mmCIF file of C-alpha atoms and ligand atoms in Angstrom:
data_model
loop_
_atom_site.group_PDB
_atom_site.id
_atom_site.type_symbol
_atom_site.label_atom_id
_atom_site.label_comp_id
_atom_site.label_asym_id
_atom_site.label_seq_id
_atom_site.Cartn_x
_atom_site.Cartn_y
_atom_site.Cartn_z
ATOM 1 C CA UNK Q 1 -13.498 14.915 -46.025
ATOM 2 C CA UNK Q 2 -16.550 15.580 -43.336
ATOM 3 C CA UNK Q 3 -16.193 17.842 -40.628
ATOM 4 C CA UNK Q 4 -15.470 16.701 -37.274
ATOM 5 C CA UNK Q 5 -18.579 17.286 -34.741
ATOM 6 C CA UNK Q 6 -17.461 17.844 -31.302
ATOM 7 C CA UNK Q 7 -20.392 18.502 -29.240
ATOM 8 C CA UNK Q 8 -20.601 19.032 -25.252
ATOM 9 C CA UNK Q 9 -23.154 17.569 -23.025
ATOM 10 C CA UNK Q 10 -23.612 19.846 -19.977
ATOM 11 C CA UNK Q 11 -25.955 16.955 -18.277
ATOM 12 C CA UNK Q 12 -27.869 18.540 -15.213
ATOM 13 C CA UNK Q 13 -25.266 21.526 -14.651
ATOM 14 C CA UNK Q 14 -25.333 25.369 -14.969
ATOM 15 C CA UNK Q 15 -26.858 28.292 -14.042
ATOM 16 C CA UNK Q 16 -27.788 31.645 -15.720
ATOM 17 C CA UNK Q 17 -24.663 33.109 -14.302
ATOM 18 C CA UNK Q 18 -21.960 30.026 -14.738
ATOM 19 C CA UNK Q 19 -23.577 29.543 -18.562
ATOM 20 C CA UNK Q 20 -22.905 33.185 -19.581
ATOM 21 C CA UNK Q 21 -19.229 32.912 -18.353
ATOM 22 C CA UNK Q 22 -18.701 29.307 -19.657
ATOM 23 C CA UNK Q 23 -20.140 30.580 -23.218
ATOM 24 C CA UNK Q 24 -17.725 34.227 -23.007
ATOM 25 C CA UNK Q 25 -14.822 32.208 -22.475
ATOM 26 C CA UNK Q 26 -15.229 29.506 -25.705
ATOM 27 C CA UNK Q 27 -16.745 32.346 -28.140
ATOM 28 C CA UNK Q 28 -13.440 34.383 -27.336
ATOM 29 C CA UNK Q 29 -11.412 31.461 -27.414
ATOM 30 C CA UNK Q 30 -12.556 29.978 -30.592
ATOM 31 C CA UNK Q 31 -12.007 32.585 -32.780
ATOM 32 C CA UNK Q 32 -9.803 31.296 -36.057
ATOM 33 C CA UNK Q 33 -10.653 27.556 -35.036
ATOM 34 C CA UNK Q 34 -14.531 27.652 -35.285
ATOM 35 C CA UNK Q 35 -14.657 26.837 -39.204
ATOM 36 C CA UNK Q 36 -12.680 23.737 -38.759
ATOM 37 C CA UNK Q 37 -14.877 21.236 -37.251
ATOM 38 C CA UNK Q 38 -18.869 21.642 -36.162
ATOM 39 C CA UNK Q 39 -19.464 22.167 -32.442
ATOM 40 C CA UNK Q 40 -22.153 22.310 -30.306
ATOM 41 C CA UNK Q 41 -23.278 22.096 -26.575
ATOM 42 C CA UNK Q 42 -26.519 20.837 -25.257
ATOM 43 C CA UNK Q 43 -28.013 22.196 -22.691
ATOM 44 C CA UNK Q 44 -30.350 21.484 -20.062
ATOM 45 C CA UNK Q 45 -33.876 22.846 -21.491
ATOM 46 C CA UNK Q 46 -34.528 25.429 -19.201
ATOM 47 C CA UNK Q 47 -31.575 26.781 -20.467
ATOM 48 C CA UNK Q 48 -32.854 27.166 -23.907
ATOM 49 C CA UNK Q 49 -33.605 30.822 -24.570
ATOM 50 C CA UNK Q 50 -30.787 31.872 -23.184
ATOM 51 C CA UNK Q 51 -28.577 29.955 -24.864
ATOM 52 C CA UNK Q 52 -29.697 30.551 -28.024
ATOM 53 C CA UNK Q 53 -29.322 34.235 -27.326
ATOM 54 C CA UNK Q 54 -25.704 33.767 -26.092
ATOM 55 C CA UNK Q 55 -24.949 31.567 -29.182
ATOM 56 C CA UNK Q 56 -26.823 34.185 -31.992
ATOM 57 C CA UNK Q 57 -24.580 34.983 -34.902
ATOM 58 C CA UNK Q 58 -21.620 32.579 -33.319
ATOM 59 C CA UNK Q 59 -20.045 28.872 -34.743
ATOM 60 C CA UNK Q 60 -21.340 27.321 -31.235
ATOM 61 C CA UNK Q 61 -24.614 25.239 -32.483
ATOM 62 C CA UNK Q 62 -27.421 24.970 -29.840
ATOM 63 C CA UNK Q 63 -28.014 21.121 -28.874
ATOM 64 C CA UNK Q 64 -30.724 19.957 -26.174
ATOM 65 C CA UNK Q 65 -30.437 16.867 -24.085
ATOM 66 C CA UNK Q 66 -33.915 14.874 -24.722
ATOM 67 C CA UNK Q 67 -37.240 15.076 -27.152
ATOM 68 C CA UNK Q 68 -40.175 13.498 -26.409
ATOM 69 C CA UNK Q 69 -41.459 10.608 -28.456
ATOM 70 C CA UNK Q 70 -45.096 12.655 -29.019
ATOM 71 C CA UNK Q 71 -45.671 15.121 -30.938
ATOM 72 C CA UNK Q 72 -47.654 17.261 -28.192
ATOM 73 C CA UNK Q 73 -50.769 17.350 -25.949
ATOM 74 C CA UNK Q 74 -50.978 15.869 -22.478
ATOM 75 C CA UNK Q 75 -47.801 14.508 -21.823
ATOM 76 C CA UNK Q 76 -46.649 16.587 -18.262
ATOM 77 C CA UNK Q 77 -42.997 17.489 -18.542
ATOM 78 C CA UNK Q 78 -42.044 16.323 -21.427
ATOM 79 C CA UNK Q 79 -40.875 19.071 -24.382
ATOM 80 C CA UNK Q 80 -41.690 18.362 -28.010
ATOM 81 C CA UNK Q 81 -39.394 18.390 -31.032
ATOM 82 C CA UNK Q 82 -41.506 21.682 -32.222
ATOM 83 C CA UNK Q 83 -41.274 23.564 -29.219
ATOM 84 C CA UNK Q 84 -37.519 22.602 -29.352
ATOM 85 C CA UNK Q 85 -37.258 23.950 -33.227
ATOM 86 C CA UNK Q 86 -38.821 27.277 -32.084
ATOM 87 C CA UNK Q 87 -35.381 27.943 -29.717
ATOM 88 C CA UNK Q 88 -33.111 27.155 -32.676
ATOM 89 C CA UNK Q 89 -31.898 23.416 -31.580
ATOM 90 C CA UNK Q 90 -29.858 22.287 -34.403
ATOM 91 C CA UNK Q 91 -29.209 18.902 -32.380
ATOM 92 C CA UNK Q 92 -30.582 16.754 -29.731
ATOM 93 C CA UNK Q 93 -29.326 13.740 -27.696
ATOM 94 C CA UNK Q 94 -31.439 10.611 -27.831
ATOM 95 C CA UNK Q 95 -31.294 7.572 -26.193
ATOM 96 C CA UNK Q 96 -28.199 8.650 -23.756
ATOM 97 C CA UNK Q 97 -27.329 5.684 -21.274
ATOM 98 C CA UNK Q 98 -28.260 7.880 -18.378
ATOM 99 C CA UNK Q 99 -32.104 7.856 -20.294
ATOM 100 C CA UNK Q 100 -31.785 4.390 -20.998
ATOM 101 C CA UNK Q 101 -30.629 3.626 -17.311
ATOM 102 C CA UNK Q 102 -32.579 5.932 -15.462
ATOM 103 C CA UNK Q 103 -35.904 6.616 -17.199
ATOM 104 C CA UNK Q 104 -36.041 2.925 -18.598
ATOM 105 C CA UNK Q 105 -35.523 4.137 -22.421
ATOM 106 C CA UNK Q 106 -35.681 0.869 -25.138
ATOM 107 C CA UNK Q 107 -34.653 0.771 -28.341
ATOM 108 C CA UNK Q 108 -38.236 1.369 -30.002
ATOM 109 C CA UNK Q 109 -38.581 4.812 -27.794
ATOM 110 C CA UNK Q 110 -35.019 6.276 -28.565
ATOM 111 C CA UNK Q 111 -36.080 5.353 -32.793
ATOM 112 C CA UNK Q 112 -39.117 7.344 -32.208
ATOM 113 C CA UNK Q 113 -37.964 10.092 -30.547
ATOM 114 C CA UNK Q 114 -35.132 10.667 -33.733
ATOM 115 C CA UNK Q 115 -37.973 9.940 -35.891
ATOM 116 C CA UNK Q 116 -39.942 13.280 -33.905
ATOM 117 C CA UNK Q 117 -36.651 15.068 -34.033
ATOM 118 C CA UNK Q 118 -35.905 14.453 -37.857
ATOM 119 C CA UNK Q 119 -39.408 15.596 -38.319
ATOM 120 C CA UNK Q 120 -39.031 18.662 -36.910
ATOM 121 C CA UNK Q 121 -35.468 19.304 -38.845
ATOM 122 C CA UNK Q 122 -33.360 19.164 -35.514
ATOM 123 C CA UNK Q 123 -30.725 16.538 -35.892
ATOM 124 C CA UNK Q 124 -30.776 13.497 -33.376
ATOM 125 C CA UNK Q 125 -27.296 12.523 -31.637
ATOM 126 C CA UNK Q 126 -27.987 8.883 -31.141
ATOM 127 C CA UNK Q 127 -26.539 7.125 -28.641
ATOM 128 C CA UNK Q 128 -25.640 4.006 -27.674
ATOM 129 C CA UNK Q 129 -23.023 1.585 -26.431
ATOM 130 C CA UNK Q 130 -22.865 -1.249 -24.125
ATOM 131 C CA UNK Q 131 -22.418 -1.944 -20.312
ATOM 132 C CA UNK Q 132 -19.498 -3.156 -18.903
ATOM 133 C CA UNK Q 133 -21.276 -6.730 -17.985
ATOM 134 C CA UNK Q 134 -22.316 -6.812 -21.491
ATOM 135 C CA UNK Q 135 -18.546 -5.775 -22.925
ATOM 136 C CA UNK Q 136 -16.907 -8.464 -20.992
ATOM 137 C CA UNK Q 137 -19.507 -10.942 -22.062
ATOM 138 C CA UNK Q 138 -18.245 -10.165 -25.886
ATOM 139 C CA UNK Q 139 -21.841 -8.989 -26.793
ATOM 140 C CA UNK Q 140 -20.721 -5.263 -27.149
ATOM 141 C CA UNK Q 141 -20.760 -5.628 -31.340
ATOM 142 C CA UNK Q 142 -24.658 -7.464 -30.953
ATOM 143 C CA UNK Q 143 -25.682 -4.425 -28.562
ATOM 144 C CA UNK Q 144 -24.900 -1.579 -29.993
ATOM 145 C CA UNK Q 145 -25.991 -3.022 -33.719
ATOM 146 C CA UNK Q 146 -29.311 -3.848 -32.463
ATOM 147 C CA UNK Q 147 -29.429 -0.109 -30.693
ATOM 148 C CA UNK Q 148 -28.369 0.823 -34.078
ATOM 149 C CA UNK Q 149 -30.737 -1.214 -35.843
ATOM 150 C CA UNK Q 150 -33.726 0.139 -34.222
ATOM 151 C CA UNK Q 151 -33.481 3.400 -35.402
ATOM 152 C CA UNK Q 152 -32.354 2.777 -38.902
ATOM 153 C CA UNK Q 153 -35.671 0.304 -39.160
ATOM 154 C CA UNK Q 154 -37.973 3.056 -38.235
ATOM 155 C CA UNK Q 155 -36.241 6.023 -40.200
ATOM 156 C CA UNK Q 156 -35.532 4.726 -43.618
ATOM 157 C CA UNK Q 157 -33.711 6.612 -45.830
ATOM 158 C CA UNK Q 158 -33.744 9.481 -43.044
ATOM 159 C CA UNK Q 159 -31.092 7.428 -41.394
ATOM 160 C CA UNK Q 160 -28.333 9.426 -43.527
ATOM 161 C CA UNK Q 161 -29.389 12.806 -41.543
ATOM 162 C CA UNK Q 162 -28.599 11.455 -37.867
ATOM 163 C CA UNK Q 163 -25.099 11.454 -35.817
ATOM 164 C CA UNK Q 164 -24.394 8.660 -33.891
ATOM 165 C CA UNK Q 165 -22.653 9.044 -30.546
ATOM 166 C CA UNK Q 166 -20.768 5.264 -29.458
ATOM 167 C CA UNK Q 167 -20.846 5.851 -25.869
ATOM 168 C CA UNK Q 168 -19.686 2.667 -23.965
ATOM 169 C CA UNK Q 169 -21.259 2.715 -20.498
ATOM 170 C CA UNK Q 170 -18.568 1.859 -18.827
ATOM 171 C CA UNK Q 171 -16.488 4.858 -20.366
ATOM 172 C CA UNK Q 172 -19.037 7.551 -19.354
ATOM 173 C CA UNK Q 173 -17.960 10.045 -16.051
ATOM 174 C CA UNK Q 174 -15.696 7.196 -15.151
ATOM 175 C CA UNK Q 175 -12.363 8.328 -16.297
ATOM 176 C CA UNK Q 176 -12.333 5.069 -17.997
ATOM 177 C CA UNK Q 177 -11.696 5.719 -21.748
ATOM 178 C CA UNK Q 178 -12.010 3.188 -24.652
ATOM 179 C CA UNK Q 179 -8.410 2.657 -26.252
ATOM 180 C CA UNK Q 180 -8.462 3.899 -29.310
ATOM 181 C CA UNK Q 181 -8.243 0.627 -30.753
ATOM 182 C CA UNK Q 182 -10.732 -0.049 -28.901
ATOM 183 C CA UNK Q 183 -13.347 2.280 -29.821
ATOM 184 C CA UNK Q 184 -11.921 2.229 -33.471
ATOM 185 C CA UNK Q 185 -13.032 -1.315 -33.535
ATOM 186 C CA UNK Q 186 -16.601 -0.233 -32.845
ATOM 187 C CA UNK Q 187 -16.785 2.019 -34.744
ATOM 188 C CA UNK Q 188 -15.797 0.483 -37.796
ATOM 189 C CA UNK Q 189 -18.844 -1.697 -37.337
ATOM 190 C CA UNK Q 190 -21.011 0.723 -37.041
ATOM 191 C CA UNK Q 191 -20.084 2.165 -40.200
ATOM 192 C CA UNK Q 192 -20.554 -0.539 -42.004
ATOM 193 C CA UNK Q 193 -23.895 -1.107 -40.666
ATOM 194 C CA UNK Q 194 -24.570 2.593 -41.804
ATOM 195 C CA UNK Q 195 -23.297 2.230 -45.324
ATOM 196 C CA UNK Q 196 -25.503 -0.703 -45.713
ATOM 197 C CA UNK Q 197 -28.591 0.471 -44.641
ATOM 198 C CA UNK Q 198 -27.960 3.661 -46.526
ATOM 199 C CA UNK Q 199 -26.426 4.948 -50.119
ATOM 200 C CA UNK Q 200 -25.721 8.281 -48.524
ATOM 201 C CA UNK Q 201 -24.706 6.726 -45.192
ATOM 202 C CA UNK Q 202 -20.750 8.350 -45.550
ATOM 203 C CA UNK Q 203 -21.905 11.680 -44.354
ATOM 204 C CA UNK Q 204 -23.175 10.300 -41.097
ATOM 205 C CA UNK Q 205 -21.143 11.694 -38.276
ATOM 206 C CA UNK Q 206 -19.917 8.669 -35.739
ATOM 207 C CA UNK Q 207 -18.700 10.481 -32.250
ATOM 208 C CA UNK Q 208 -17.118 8.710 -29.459
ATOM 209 C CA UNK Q 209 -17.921 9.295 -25.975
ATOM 210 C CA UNK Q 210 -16.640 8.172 -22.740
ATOM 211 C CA UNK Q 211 -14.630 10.650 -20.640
ATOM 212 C CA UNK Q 212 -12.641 12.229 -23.794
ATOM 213 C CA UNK Q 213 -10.631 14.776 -22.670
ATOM 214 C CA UNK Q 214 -7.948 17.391 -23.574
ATOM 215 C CA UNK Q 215 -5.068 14.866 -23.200
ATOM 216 C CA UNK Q 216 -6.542 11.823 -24.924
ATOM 217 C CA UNK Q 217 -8.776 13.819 -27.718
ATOM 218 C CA UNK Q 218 -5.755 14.347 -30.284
ATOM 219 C CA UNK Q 219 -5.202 9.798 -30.509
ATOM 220 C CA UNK Q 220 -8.916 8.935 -30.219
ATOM 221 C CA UNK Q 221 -9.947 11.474 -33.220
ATOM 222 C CA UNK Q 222 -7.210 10.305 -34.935
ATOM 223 C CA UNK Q 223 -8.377 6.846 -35.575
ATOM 224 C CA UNK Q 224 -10.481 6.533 -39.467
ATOM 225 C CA UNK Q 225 -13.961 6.136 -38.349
ATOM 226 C CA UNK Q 226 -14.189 8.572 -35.433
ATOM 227 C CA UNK Q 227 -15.870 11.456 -36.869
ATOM 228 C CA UNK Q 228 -16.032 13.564 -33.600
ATOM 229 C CA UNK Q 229 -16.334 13.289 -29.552
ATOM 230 C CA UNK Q 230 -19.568 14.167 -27.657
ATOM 231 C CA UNK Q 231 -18.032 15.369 -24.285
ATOM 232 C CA UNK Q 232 -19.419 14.964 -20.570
ATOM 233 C CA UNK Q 233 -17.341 16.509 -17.756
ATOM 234 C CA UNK Q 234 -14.745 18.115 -19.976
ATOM 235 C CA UNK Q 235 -17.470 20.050 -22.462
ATOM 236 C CA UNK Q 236 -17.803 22.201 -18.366
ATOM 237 C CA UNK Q 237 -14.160 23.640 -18.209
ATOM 238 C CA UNK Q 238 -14.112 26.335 -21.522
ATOM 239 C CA UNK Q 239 -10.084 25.440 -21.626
ATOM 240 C CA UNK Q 240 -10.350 21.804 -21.773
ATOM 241 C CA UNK Q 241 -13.334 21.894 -24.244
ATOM 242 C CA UNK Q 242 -11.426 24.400 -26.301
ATOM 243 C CA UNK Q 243 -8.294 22.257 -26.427
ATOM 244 C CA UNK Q 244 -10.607 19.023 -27.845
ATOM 245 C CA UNK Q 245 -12.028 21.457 -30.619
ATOM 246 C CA UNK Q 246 -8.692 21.973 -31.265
ATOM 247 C CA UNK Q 247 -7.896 18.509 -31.931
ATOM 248 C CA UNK Q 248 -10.483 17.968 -34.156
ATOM 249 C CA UNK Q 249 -10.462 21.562 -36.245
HETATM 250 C C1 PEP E 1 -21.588 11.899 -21.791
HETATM 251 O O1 PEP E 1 -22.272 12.203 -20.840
HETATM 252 O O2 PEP E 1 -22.112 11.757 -22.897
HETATM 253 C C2 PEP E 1 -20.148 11.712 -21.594
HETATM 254 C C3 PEP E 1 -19.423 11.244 -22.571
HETATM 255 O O3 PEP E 1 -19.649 12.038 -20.346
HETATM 256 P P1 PEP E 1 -18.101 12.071 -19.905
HETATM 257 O O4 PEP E 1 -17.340 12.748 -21.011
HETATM 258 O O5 PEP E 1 -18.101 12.850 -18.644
HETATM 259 O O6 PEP E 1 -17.687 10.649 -19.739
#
């Protein structure tokens, strides 16, 4: 059986001091649990070096937030996929709805920028999910195939090294969770899309997020097709984030 990946996104939060102390208090309270599932937390970049100091030698893996889509040269602000690699990013968020909303992110940009991150061996947490407009209009299974779609067409066989993070819009920093059922559902499509675009698609690692928590981790990671929870506001409080590993390990 795969490994449950439970992998916190800090957003825009932190600080040199509130990152050491956050970090101290999972390392110690990992301990026995840290073999049982993969974990990570991705950080905002400037963060980078110090993380992956905190994080030497321990079970936490070092995530960032966003890749650019080039490979380098004059593109102000943006960090490449290489320059990521050289701080030991094992993973890297593409295509979050905040990127998508905010910074006008398509399809074709988040496939390129896992294409630049699978190029540089850092894996890409893809994610995607629909709005709640586009839920209630019953077009959530067309959205998040076609999200899906996009970056299978452009990676090929590379495909089978990505996670994929089902993230329904409406779910995220609301306190609004997907049933179980509910995200179940989705999942279960998205697998199938996976084992058909790929023979060695079962590996793939399908995380739910929406505002997963300590007291609704345990039912949602119990459902077949969730393979592990990429965490918002809960991946910030070391007990709470500790209690969802423990659900998964
Ligand atoms: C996220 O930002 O990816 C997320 C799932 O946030 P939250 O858990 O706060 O809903």
């Amino acid at each position: 059986m795969k490994k449950k990946l439970i992998a916190g996104n800090w957003k825009m939060n932190g600080g040199l001091a509130a990152n050491e102390s956050l970090i101290q208090a999972l390392l110690s309270g990992l301990a026995a649990k840290a073999a049982l599932c993969d974990i990570a937390v991705c950080v905002p970049a400037p963060y980078l070096a110090q993380l992956q100091s905190l994080l030497a030698g321990s079970a936490l893996a070092l995530g960032a937030q966003d890749v650019s889509a080039h490979e380098g040269g004059a593109y102000t602000g943006e960090v490449a996929a290489a320059m990521l690699k050289d701080f030991a990013v094992r993973y890297c968020l593409v295509g979050h709805s905040e990127r998508r909303l905010y910074h006008g992110e398509s399809d074709a940009l988040v496939a390129t920028k896992a294409q630049r991150a699978l190029a540089a061996g850092i894996t890409p947490i893809v994610c995607i999910g629909e709005t709640l407009a586009e839920r209630e209009a019953g077009k959530t299974e067309e959205v998040v195939k076609r999200q899906l779609a996009a970056v299978i067409q452009l990676n090929g066989h590379c495909v089978s090294e990505i996670v994929v993070a089902y993230e329904p819009v409406w779910a995220i920093g609301t306190g609004k969770t997907a049933s179980p059922e509910q995200a179940q559902e989705v999942h279960a499509v998205l697998r199938a899309q996976l084992n058909a675009a790929s023979a060695h698609a079962e590996r793939i690692q399908i995380l739910y997020g929406g505002s997963m928590n300590a007291a609704n981790a345990q039912q949602l990671l119990g459902q077949p097709d969730i393979d592990g929870g990429l965490i918002g506001g809960a991946a910030l409080k070391a007990a709470d984030f500790l209690t969802i590993i423990a659900a998964a390990a």
